């Protein structure tokens, strides 16, 4: 078993030497002392890091369960030993249970190879942010086909969701505008009264 110097271990792990020393002091990485210098067991540390291959499948609604089953079967054929995580929910919704489970595991340090059949199965927008989170934690994103899918039903549903969000916000925006207008009116009225009081001649 080979032990590395502080400089080389920090380079291999991509951490600052101070971080490496903290890891050793906290017992996260095994060390020995040779001629008074600390050596690091990088090989053992890397082997202890949890890794996972996860195939992610998604459809927008319960009516598309047949499509979801086809996605799952395809992934099982391509990656027979991989973990399958699936969601039923809009690609605009980032509160999907399965997706959040994957991201939480990545941020806990699991090196995840995340496989999706098409990019829009992961998210309608924001997939580059998901890629960044996965890759920043030692994993990678694998998109089997870069072709854009034309799921008309899903696209229509996503558009309806966007319109719904904006329509819900409009009444609140109108109320806010009314409150601002009222506040301005009140302020103007108070200023006018104050100006009249200041201009009124002093009676002796």
Short mmCIF file of C-alpha atoms in Angstrom, two decimals:
data_model
loop_
_atom_site.label_atom_id
_atom_site.label_comp_id
_atom_site.label_asym_id
_atom_site.label_seq_id
_atom_site.Cartn_x
_atom_site.Cartn_y
_atom_site.Cartn_z
CA UNK A 1 0.00 0.00 0.00
CA UNK A 2 1.53 3.29 -1.13
CA UNK A 3 1.53 6.42 1.02
CA UNK A 4 1.90 9.83 -0.60
CA UNK A 5 3.54 13.04 0.56
CA UNK A 6 1.40 15.96 1.67
CA UNK A 7 2.01 17.85 -1.56
CA UNK A 8 1.21 14.94 -3.86
CA UNK A 9 -1.80 13.79 -1.81
CA UNK A 10 -3.29 17.30 -1.89
CA UNK A 11 -2.74 17.40 -5.65
CA UNK A 12 -4.39 14.01 -6.22
CA UNK A 13 -7.40 14.83 -4.04
CA UNK A 14 -7.71 18.38 -5.33
CA UNK A 15 -7.68 19.96 -1.86
CA UNK A 16 -5.56 22.60 -0.11
CA UNK A 17 -2.76 21.22 2.12
CA UNK A 18 -4.48 22.80 5.14
CA UNK A 19 -7.67 20.92 4.26
CA UNK A 20 -5.67 17.72 3.92
CA UNK A 21 -4.18 18.21 7.39
CA UNK A 22 -7.63 18.82 8.84
CA UNK A 23 -8.89 15.63 7.19
CA UNK A 24 -6.02 13.71 8.78
CA UNK A 25 -6.63 15.25 12.20
CA UNK A 26 -10.33 14.37 11.95
CA UNK A 27 -9.51 10.78 11.01
CA UNK A 28 -10.97 11.06 7.50
CA UNK A 29 -7.77 9.83 5.86
CA UNK A 30 -5.20 7.35 7.17
CA UNK A 31 -1.65 8.61 7.74
CA UNK A 32 1.72 7.35 8.94
CA UNK A 33 4.94 9.15 9.82
CA UNK A 34 8.14 8.34 7.93
CA UNK A 35 11.32 10.18 8.96
CA UNK A 36 9.18 12.68 10.83
CA UNK A 37 7.02 13.49 7.81
CA UNK A 38 3.36 12.60 7.52
CA UNK A 39 2.38 10.38 4.60
CA UNK A 40 -1.19 9.95 3.39
CA UNK A 41 -3.01 6.78 2.30
CA UNK A 42 -4.73 8.30 -0.73
CA UNK A 43 -5.56 4.94 -2.29
CA UNK A 44 -7.53 3.79 0.74
CA UNK A 45 -9.33 7.12 1.01
CA UNK A 46 -10.45 7.07 -2.63
CA UNK A 47 -11.58 3.46 -2.32
CA UNK A 48 -13.78 4.35 0.65
CA UNK A 49 -15.73 7.00 -1.25
CA UNK A 50 -19.22 5.80 -2.09
CA UNK A 51 -20.08 5.71 -5.77
CA UNK A 52 -23.29 4.88 -7.60
CA UNK A 53 -24.66 4.53 -11.12
CA UNK A 54 -28.20 5.88 -11.18
CA UNK A 55 -30.59 5.80 -14.13
CA UNK A 56 -33.22 8.52 -13.84
CA UNK A 57 -36.61 8.19 -15.56
CA UNK A 58 -39.44 10.72 -15.56
CA UNK A 59 -42.86 11.45 -17.04
CA UNK A 60 -45.13 14.40 -16.36
CA UNK A 61 -48.38 12.68 -15.36
CA UNK A 62 -49.94 9.40 -14.26
CA UNK A 63 -51.44 9.04 -17.75
CA UNK A 64 -47.91 8.44 -19.08
CA UNK A 65 -47.06 5.46 -16.85
CA UNK A 66 -46.67 3.23 -19.92
CA UNK A 67 -43.97 5.59 -21.18
CA UNK A 68 -42.32 5.51 -17.75
CA UNK A 69 -42.30 1.71 -17.79
CA UNK A 70 -40.65 1.77 -21.23
CA UNK A 71 -37.98 4.16 -19.97
CA UNK A 72 -37.28 1.92 -16.98
CA UNK A 73 -37.05 -1.21 -19.13
CA UNK A 74 -34.71 0.52 -21.58
CA UNK A 75 -32.42 1.62 -18.75
CA UNK A 76 -32.40 -1.86 -17.23
CA UNK A 77 -31.34 -3.28 -20.57
CA UNK A 78 -28.56 -0.71 -20.95
CA UNK A 79 -27.40 -0.66 -17.30
CA UNK A 80 -28.51 -3.94 -15.69
CA UNK A 81 -26.66 -3.28 -12.42
CA UNK A 82 -27.62 0.37 -12.03
CA UNK A 83 -30.05 1.83 -9.52
CA UNK A 84 -33.31 3.10 -11.04
CA UNK A 85 -34.91 6.26 -9.68
CA UNK A 86 -38.13 7.51 -11.25
CA UNK A 87 -40.44 10.49 -10.88
CA UNK A 88 -43.89 11.50 -12.04
CA UNK A 89 -43.94 15.28 -12.27
CA UNK A 90 -43.36 18.27 -14.50
CA UNK A 91 -39.87 18.98 -15.80
CA UNK A 92 -40.36 22.51 -14.44
CA UNK A 93 -40.83 21.21 -10.91
CA UNK A 94 -37.57 20.96 -8.95
CA UNK A 95 -39.31 19.52 -5.87
CA UNK A 96 -39.46 16.03 -7.35
CA UNK A 97 -38.68 13.43 -4.69
CA UNK A 98 -36.44 11.28 -6.88
CA UNK A 99 -34.42 14.21 -8.25
CA UNK A 100 -33.93 15.69 -4.79
CA UNK A 101 -32.76 12.31 -3.47
CA UNK A 102 -30.09 12.19 -6.18
CA UNK A 103 -28.90 15.75 -5.52
CA UNK A 104 -28.82 15.22 -1.74
CA UNK A 105 -26.70 12.10 -2.15
CA UNK A 106 -24.32 13.94 -4.48
CA UNK A 107 -23.92 16.80 -2.01
CA UNK A 108 -23.18 14.29 0.76
CA UNK A 109 -20.18 13.16 -1.28
CA UNK A 110 -21.43 10.19 -3.30
CA UNK A 111 -19.78 10.04 -6.72
CA UNK A 112 -22.84 9.59 -8.93
CA UNK A 113 -22.88 8.60 -12.57
CA UNK A 114 -26.33 9.89 -13.49
CA UNK A 115 -27.81 8.45 -16.69
CA UNK A 116 -30.84 9.87 -18.52
CA UNK A 117 -32.26 8.84 -21.89
CA UNK A 118 -32.87 12.45 -22.94
CA UNK A 119 -31.89 15.75 -21.38
CA UNK A 120 -35.49 16.88 -20.86
CA UNK A 121 -36.17 13.79 -18.71
CA UNK A 122 -33.93 15.45 -16.14
CA UNK A 123 -35.46 18.93 -16.33
CA UNK A 124 -37.11 21.19 -18.86
CA UNK A 125 -34.74 23.99 -17.85
CA UNK A 126 -31.76 24.14 -15.51
CA UNK A 127 -30.13 20.81 -16.38
CA UNK A 128 -26.72 22.55 -16.53
CA UNK A 129 -27.09 23.43 -12.85
CA UNK A 130 -27.86 19.78 -12.06
CA UNK A 131 -24.83 18.74 -14.10
CA UNK A 132 -22.69 21.22 -12.13
CA UNK A 133 -23.83 19.79 -8.78
CA UNK A 134 -23.18 16.21 -9.89
CA UNK A 135 -19.76 16.94 -11.41
CA UNK A 136 -18.64 19.22 -8.56
CA UNK A 137 -19.08 16.26 -6.23
CA UNK A 138 -17.01 13.85 -8.31
CA UNK A 139 -19.77 12.41 -10.51
CA UNK A 140 -20.81 12.79 -14.12
CA UNK A 141 -23.97 13.17 -16.17
CA UNK A 142 -24.56 10.80 -19.09
CA UNK A 143 -27.21 11.78 -21.67
CA UNK A 144 -27.81 8.83 -23.99
CA UNK A 145 -29.50 10.88 -26.72
CA UNK A 146 -29.10 14.60 -27.34
CA UNK A 147 -32.07 14.61 -29.72
CA UNK A 148 -34.87 16.89 -28.58
CA UNK A 149 -38.04 14.99 -27.80
CA UNK A 150 -41.32 16.41 -29.05
CA UNK A 151 -43.72 15.36 -26.31
CA UNK A 152 -46.56 17.68 -27.27
CA UNK A 153 -48.68 16.78 -24.24
CA UNK A 154 -45.82 17.47 -21.83
CA UNK A 155 -44.87 20.72 -23.54
CA UNK A 156 -48.48 21.91 -23.39
CA UNK A 157 -48.69 20.97 -19.72
CA UNK A 158 -45.47 22.83 -18.94
CA UNK A 159 -46.77 25.92 -20.73
CA UNK A 160 -50.00 25.72 -18.74
CA UNK A 161 -47.97 25.46 -15.53
CA UNK A 162 -46.00 28.58 -16.45
CA UNK A 163 -49.20 30.50 -17.25
CA UNK A 164 -50.74 29.34 -13.99
CA UNK A 165 -47.78 30.60 -11.97
CA UNK A 166 -47.92 34.03 -13.60
CA UNK A 167 -51.70 34.27 -13.33
CA UNK A 168 -51.46 33.52 -9.60
CA UNK A 169 -48.93 36.29 -9.16
CA UNK A 170 -50.88 38.95 -11.08
CA UNK A 171 -53.50 39.66 -8.35
CA UNK A 172 -50.71 40.04 -5.82
CA UNK A 173 -48.87 42.40 -8.16
CA UNK A 174 -52.00 44.48 -8.69
CA UNK A 175 -52.56 44.69 -4.92
CA UNK A 176 -48.94 45.73 -4.45
CA UNK A 177 -49.35 48.50 -7.05
CA UNK A 178 -52.50 49.72 -5.26
CA UNK A 179 -50.66 49.77 -1.93
CA UNK A 180 -47.78 51.74 -3.44
CA UNK A 181 -50.18 54.21 -5.08
CA UNK A 182 -52.07 54.64 -1.81
CA UNK A 183 -48.83 55.17 0.11
CA UNK A 184 -47.71 57.81 -2.41
CA UNK A 185 -51.11 59.51 -2.20
CA UNK A 186 -51.01 59.54 1.61
CA UNK A 187 -47.47 60.90 1.59
CA UNK A 188 -48.43 63.64 -0.87
CA UNK A 189 -51.45 64.58 1.25
CA UNK A 190 -49.34 64.77 4.41
CA UNK A 191 -46.75 66.89 2.61
CA UNK A 192 -49.46 69.27 1.39
CA UNK A 193 -50.91 69.65 4.89
CA UNK A 194 -47.45 70.25 6.33
CA UNK A 195 -46.73 72.88 3.66
CA UNK A 196 -49.99 74.67 4.46
CA UNK A 197 -49.17 74.66 8.17
CA UNK A 198 -45.72 76.09 7.53
CA UNK A 199 -47.04 78.81 5.21
CA UNK A 200 -49.82 79.96 7.59
CA UNK A 201 -48.82 83.41 9.02
CA UNK A 202 -48.08 83.65 12.70
CA UNK A 203 -50.86 85.49 14.54
CA UNK A 204 -49.92 87.63 17.53
#
